[in-house]
PDB file of C-alpha atoms in Angstrom:
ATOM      1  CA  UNK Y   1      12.074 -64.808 -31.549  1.00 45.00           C
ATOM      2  CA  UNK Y   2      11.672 -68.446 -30.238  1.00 42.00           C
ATOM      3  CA  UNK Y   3      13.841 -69.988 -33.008  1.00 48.00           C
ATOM      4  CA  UNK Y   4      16.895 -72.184 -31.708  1.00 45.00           C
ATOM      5  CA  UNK Y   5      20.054 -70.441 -30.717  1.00 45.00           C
ATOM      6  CA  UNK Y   6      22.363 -72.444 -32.446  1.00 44.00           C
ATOM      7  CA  UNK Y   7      22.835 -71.595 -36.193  1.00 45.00           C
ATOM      8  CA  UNK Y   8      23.372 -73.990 -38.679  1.00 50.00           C
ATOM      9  CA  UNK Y   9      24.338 -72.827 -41.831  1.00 49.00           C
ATOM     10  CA  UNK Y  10      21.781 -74.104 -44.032  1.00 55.00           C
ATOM     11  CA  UNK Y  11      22.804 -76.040 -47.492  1.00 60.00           C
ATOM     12  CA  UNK Y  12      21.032 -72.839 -50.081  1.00 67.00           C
ATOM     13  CA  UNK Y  13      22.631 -70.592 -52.594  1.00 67.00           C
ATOM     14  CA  UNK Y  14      22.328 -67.787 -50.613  1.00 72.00           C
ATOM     15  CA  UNK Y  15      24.460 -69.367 -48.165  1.00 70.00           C
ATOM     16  CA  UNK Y  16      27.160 -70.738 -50.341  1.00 67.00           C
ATOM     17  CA  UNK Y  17      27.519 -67.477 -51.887  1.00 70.00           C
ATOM     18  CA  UNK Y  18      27.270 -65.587 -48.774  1.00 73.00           C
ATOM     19  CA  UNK Y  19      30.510 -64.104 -46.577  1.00 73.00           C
ATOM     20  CA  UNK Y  20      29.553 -64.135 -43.325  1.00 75.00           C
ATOM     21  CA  UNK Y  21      31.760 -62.778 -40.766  1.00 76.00           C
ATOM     22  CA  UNK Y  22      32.010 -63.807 -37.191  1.00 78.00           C
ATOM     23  CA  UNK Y  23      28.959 -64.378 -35.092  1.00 81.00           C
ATOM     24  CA  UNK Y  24      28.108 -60.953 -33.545  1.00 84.00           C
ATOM     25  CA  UNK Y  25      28.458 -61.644 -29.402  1.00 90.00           C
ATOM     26  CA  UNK Y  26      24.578 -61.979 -28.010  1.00 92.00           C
ATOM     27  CA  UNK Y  27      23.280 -58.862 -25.713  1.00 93.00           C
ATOM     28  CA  UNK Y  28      24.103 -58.662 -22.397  1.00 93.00           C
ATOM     29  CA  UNK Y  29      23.626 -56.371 -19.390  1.00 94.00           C
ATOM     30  CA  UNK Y  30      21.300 -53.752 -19.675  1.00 96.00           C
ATOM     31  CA  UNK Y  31      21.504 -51.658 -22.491  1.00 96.00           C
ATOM     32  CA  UNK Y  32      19.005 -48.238 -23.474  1.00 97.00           C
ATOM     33  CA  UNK Y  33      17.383 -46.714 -26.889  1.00 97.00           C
ATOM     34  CA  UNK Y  34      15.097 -45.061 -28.519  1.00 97.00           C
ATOM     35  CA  UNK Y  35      13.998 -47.912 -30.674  1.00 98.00           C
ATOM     36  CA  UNK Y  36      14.482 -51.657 -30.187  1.00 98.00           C
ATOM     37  CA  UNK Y  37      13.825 -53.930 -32.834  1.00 98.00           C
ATOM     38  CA  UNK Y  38      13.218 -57.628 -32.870  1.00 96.00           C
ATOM     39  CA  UNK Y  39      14.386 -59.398 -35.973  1.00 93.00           C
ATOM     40  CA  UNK Y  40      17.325 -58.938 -38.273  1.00 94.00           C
ATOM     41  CA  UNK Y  41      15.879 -59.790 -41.544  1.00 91.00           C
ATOM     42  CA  UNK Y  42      15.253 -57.137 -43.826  1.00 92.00           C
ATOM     43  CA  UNK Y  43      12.333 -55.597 -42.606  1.00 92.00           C
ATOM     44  CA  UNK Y  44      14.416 -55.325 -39.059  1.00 95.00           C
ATOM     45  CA  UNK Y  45      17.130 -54.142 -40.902  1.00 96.00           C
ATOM     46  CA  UNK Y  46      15.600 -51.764 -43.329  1.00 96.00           C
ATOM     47  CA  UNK Y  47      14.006 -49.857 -40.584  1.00 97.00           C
ATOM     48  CA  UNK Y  48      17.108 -49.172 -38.543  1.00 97.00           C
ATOM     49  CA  UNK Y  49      18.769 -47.636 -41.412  1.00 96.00           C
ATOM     50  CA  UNK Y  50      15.635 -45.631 -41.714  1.00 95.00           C
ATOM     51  CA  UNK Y  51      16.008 -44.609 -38.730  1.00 97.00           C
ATOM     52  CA  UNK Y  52      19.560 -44.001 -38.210  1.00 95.00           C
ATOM     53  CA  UNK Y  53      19.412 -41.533 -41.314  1.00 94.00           C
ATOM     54  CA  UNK Y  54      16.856 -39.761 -39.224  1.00 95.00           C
ATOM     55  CA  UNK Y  55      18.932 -39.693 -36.230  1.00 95.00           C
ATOM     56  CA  UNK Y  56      17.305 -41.814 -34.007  1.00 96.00           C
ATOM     57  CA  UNK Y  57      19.204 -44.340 -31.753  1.00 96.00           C
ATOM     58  CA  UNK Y  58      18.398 -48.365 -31.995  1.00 97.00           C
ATOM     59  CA  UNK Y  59      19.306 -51.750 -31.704  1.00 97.00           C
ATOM     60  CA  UNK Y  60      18.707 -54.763 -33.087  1.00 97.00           C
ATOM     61  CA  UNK Y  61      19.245 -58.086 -32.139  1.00 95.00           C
ATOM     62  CA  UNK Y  62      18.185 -61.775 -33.465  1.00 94.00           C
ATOM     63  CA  UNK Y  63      17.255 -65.180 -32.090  1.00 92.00           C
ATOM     64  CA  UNK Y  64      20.036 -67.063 -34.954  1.00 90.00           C
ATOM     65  CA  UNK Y  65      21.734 -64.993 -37.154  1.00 89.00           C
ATOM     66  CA  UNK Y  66      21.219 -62.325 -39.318  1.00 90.00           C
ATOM     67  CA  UNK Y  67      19.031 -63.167 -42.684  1.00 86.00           C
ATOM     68  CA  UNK Y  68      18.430 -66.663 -41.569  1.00 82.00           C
ATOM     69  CA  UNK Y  69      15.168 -67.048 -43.299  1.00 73.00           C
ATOM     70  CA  UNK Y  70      16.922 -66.258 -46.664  1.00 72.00           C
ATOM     71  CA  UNK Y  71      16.218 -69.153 -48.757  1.00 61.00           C
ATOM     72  CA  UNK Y  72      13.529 -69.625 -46.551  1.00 56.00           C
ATOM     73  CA  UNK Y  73      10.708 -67.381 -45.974  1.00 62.00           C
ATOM     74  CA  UNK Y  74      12.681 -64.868 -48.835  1.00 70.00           C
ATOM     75  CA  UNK Y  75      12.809 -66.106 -52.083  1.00 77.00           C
ATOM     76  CA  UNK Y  76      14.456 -62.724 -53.391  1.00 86.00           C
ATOM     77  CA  UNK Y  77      11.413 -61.869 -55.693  1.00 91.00           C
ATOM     78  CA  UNK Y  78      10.935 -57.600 -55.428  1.00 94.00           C
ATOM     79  CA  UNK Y  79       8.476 -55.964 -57.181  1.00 95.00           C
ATOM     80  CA  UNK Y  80       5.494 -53.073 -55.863  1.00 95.00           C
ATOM     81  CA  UNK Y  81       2.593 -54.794 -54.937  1.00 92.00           C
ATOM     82  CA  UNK Y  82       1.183 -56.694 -51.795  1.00 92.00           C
ATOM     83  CA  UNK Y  83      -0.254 -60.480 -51.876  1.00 85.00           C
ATOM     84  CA  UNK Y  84      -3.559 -59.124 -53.536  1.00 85.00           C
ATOM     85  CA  UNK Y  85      -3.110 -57.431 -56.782  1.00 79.00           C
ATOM     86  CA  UNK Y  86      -4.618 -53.667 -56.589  1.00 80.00           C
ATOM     87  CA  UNK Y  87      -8.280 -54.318 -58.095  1.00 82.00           C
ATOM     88  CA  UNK Y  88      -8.801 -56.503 -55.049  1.00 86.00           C
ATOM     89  CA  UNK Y  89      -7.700 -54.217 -52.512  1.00 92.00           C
ATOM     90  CA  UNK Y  90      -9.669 -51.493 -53.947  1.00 91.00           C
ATOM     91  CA  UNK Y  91     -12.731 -54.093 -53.570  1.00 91.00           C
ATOM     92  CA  UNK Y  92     -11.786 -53.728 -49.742  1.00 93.00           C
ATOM     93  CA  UNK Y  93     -10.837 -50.748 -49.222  1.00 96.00           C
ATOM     94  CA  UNK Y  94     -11.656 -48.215 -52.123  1.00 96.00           C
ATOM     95  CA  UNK Y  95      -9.618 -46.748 -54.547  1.00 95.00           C
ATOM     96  CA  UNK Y  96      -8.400 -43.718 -52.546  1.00 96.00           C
ATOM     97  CA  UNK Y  97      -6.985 -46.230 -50.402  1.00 96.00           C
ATOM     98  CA  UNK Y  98      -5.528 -48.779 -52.406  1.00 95.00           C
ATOM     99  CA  UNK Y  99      -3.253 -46.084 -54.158  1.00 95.00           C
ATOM    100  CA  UNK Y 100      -2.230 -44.831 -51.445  1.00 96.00           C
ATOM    101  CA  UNK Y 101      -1.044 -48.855 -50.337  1.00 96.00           C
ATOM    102  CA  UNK Y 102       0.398 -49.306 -53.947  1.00 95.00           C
ATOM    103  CA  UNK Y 103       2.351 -46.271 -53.738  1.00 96.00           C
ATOM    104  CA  UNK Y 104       3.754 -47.312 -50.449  1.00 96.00           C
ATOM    105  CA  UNK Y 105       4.942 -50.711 -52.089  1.00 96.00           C
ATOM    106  CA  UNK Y 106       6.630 -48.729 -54.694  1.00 96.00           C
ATOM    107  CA  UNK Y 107       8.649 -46.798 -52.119  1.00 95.00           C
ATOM    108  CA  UNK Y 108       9.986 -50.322 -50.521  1.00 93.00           C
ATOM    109  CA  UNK Y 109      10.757 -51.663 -53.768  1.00 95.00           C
ATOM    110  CA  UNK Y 110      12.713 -48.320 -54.385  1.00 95.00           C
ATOM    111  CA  UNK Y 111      14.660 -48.440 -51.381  1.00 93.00           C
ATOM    112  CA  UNK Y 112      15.655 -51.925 -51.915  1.00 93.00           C
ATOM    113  CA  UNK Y 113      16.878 -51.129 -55.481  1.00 93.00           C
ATOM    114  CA  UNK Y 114      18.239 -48.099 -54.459  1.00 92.00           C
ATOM    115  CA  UNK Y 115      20.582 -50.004 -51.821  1.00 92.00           C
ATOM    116  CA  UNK Y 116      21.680 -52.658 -54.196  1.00 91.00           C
ATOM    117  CA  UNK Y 117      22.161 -50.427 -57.093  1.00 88.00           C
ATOM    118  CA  UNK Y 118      24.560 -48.466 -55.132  1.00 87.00           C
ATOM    119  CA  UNK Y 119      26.608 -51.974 -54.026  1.00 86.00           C
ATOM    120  CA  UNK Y 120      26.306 -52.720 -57.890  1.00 80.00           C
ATOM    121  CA  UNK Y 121      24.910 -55.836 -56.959  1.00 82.00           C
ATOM    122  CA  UNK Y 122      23.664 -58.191 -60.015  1.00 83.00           C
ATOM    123  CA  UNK Y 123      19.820 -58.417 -59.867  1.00 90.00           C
ATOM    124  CA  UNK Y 124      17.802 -60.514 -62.724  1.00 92.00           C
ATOM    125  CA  UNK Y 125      15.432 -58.458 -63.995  1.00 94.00           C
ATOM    126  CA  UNK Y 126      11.583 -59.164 -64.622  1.00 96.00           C
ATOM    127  CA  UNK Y 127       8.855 -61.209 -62.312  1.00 95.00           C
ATOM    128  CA  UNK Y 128       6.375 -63.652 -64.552  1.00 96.00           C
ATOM    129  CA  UNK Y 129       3.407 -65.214 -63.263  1.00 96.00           C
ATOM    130  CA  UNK Y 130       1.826 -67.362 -65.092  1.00 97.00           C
ATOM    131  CA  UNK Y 131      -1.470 -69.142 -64.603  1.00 97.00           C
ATOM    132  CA  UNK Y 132      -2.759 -72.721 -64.008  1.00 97.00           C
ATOM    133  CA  UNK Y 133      -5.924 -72.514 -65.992  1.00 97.00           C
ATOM    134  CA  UNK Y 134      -6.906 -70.436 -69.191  1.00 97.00           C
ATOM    135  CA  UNK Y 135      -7.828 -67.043 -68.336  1.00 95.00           C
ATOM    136  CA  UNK Y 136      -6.675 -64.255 -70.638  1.00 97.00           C
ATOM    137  CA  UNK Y 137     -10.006 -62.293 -70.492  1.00 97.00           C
ATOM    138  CA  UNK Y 138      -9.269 -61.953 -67.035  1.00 95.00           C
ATOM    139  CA  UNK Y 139      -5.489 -61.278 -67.251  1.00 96.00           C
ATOM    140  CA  UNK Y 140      -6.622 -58.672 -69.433  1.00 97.00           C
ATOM    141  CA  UNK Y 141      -8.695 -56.857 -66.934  1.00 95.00           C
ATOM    142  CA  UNK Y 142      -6.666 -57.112 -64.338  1.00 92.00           C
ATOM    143  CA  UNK Y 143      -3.409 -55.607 -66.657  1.00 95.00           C
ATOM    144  CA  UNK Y 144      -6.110 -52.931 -67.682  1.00 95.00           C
ATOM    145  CA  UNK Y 145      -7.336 -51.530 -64.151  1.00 92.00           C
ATOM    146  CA  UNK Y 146      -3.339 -51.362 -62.876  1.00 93.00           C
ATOM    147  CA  UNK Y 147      -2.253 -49.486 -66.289  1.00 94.00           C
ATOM    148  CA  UNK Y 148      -5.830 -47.188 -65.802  1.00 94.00           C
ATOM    149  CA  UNK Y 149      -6.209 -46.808 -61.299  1.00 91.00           C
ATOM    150  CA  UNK Y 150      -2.617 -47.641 -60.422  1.00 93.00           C
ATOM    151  CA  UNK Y 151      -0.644 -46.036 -63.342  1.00 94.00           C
ATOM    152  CA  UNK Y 152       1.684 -49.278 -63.187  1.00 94.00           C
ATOM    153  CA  UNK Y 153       2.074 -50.766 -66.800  1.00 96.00           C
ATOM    154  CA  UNK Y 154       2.452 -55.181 -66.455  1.00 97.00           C
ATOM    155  CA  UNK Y 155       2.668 -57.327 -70.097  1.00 98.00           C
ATOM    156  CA  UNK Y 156       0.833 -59.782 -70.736  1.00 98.00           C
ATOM    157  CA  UNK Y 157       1.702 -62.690 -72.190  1.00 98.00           C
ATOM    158  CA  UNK Y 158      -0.508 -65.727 -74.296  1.00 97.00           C
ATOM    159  CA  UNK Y 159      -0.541 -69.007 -73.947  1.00 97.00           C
ATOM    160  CA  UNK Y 160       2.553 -70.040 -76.741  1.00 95.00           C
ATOM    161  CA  UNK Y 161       4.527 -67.582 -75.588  1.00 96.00           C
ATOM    162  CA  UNK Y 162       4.536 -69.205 -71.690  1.00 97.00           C
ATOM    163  CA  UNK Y 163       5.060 -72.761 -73.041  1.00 94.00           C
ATOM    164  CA  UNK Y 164       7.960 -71.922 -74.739  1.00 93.00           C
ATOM    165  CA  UNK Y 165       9.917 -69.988 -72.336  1.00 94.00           C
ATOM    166  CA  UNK Y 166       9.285 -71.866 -68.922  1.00 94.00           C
ATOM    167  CA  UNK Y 167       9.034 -75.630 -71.925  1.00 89.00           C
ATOM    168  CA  UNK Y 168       6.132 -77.348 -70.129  1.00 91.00           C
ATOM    169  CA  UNK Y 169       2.095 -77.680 -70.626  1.00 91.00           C
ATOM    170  CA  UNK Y 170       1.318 -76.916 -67.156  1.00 95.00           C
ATOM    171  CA  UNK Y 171       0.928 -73.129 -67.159  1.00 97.00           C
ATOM    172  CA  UNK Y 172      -1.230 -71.009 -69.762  1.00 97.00           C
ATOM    173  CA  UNK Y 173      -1.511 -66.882 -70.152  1.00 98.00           C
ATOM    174  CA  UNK Y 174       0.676 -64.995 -67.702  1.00 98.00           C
ATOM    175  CA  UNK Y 175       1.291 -61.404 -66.466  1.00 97.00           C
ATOM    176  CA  UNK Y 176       5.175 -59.651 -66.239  1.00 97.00           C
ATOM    177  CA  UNK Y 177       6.393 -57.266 -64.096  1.00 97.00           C
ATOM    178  CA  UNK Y 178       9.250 -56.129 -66.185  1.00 97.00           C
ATOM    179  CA  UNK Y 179      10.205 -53.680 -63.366  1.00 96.00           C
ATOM    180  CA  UNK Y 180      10.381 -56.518 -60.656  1.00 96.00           C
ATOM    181  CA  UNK Y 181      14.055 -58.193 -60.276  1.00 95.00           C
ATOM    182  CA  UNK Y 182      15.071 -61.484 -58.192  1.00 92.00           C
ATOM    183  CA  UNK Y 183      18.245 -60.832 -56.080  1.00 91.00           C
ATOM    184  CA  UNK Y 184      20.395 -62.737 -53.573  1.00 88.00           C
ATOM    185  CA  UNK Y 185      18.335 -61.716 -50.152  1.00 88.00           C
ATOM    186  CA  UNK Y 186      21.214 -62.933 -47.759  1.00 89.00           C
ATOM    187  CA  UNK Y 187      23.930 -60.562 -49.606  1.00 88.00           C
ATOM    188  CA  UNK Y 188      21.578 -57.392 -49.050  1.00 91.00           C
ATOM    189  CA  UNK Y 189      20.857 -58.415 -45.194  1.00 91.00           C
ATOM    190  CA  UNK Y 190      24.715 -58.647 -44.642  1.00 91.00           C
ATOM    191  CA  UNK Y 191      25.241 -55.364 -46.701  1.00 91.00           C
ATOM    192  CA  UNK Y 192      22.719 -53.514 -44.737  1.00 94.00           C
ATOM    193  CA  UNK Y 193      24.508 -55.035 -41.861  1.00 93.00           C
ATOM    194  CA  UNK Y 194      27.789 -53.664 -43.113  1.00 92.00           C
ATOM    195  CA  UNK Y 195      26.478 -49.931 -43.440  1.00 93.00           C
ATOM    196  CA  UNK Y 196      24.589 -50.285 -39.896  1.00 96.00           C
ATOM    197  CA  UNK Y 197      28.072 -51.476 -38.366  1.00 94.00           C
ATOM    198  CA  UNK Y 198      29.880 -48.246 -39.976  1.00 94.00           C
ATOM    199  CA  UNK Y 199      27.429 -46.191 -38.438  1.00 94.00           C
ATOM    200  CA  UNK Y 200      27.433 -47.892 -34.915  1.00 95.00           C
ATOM    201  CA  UNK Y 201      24.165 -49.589 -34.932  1.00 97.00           C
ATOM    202  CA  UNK Y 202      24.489 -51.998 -32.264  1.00 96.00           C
ATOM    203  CA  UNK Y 203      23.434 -55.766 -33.680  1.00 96.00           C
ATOM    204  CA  UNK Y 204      23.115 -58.792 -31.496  1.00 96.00           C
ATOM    205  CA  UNK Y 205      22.772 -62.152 -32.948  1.00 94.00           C
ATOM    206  CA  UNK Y 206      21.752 -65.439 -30.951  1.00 94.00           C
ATOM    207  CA  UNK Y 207      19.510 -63.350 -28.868  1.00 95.00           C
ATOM    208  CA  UNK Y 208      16.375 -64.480 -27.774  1.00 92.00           C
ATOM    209  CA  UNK Y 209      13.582 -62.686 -26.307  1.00 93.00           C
ATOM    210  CA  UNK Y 210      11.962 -64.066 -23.288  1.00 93.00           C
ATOM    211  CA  UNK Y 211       9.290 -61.631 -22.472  1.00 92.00           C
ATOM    212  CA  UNK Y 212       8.393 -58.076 -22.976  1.00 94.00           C
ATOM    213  CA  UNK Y 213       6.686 -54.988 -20.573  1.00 94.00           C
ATOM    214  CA  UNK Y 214       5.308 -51.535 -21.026  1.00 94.00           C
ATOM    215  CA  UNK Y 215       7.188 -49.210 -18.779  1.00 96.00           C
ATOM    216  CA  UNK Y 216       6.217 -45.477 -17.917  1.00 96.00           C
ATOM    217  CA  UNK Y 217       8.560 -44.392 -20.334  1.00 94.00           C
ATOM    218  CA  UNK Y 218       8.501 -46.911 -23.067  1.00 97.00           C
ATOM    219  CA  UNK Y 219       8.672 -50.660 -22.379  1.00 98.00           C
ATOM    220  CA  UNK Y 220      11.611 -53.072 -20.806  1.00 97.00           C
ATOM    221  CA  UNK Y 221      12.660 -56.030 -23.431  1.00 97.00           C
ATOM    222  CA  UNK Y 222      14.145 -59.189 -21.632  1.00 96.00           C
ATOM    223  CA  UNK Y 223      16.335 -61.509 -23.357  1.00 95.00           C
ATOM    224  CA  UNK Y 224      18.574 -64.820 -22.083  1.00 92.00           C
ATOM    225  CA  UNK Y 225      21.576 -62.459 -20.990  1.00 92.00           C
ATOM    226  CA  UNK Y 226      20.079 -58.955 -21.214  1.00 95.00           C
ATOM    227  CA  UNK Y 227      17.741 -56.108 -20.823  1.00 97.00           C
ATOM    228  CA  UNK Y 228      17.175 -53.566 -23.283  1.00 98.00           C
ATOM    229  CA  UNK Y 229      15.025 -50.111 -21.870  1.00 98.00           C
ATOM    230  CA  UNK Y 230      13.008 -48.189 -25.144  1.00 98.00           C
ATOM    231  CA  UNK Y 231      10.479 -45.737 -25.801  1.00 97.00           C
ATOM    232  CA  UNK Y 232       9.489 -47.730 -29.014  1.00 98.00           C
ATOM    233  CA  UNK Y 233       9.378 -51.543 -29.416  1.00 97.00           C
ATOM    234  CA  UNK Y 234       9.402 -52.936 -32.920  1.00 96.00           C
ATOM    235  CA  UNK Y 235       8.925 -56.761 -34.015  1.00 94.00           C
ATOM    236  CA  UNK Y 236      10.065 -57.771 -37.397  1.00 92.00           C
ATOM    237  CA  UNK Y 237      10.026 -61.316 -36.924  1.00 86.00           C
ATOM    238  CA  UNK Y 238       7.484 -62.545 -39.540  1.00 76.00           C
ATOM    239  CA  UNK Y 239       6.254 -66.031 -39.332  1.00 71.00           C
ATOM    240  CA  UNK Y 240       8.700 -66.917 -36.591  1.00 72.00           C
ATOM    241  CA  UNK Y 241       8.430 -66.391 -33.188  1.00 72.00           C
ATOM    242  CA  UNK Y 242       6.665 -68.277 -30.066  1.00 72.00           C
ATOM    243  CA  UNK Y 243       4.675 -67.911 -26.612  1.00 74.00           C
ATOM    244  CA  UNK Y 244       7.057 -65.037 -25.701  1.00 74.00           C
ATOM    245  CA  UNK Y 245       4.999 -63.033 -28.170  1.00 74.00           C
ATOM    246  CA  UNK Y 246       1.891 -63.737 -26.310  1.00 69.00           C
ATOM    247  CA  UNK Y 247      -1.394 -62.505 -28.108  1.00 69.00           C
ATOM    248  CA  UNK Y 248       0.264 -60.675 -30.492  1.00 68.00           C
ATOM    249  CA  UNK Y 249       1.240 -64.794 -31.636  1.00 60.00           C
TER     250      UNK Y 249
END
């Protein structure tokens, strides 16, 4: 990731509520793996618990520090789904297909339930999304074909109903998940860091990647202090990172 080195803790919620402990000491020397993975946000972090329950050595290690884009790119919104609701992904892809992408949503959403339910972490529950412009006829539709393809039941909700609970004239109809929950997205990046920690997952923070190369046997990760050796190279950097990623940018 290209993002500066030096962390500064950033003036959100998630922050003033988090506990952070010390900075984790940056890679250095050369280090080997099975998997090395770019990005300690939750996707980076999610898969190397994956992974260490299958018994697979990794690393991680991060350009600031870990679940810096809470607050950020995560607003702590979790519910099954993907940016397009289900109808139009099945206009892509079919319907054999788009099920099979919905169902995979619900399993992330599980697992990050599953994790915080076990912390007994406080979530809010329910996700509304209400819409600019009057359209119940197709709120309807839409609610229909995700009860009827997807077997995922959302409420709708009219117009009076909105303008009371969110008290302004701006939005109209609107769709809830009431299975979706907001939670703090910093506190469940430092708790998965907590339970990779216990289980020796290695995690590096101000590390930056400079450049990466396919080997014979897997590929070679540089970083500002460090090498890490792999068979398997994973980025889970989102929106951030720079030239170093080259055309995967």
């Amino acid at each position: 990731m290209s993002a500066p080195l030096a962390f500064e803790s950033q003036s959100t919620w998630y922050e003033a509520q988090a506990k952070r402990q010390p900075i984790q000491e940056p890679l250095s020397g050369s280090v080997e793996t099975d998997v090395c993975i770019v990005g300690a946000g939750l996707a980076g972090l999610f898969l190397a618990k994956e992974l260490t329950e299958r018994h697979r050595s990794a690393l991680i290690f991060e350009a600031r520090r870990i679940g810096a884009g809470a607050s950020g790119r995560h607003g702590g919104f979790c519910s099954p789904g993907w940016a397009c609701r289900g109808p139009q992904i099945e206009e892509r892809v079919g319907l054999v297909k788009a099920k099979a992408l919905f169902n995979l949503s619900r399993e992330g959403y599980q697992m990050v339930k599953d994790v915080l339910t076990t912390a007994d972490v406080t979530c809010t529950s329910g996700i509304l999304h209400p819409s600019t412009y009057s359209n119940a006829d197709g709120l309807l539709r839409m609610l229909e074909r995700m009860d009827k393809d997807f077997g995922y039941q959302l409420e709708f909700l009219e117009t009076d109903t909105v303008k009371d609970l969110l008290d302004t004239p701006k939005y109209y109809q609107a769709w809830r998940d009431p299975k979706g929950f907001h939670f703090d997205a910093l506190a469940l990046c430092l708790l998965l860091r907590e339970a990779l920690q216990k289980q020796g997952v290695p995690i590096y923070e101000e590390t930056l990647m400079k450049q990466f190369n396919q080997t014979p046997s897997g590929w070679e990760v540089t970083t500002q202090q460090g090498t890490v050796r792999c068979k398997q190279l994973v980025f889970c950097c989102g929106g951030y990172g720079g030239k170093e990623f080259a055309k995967l940018r």
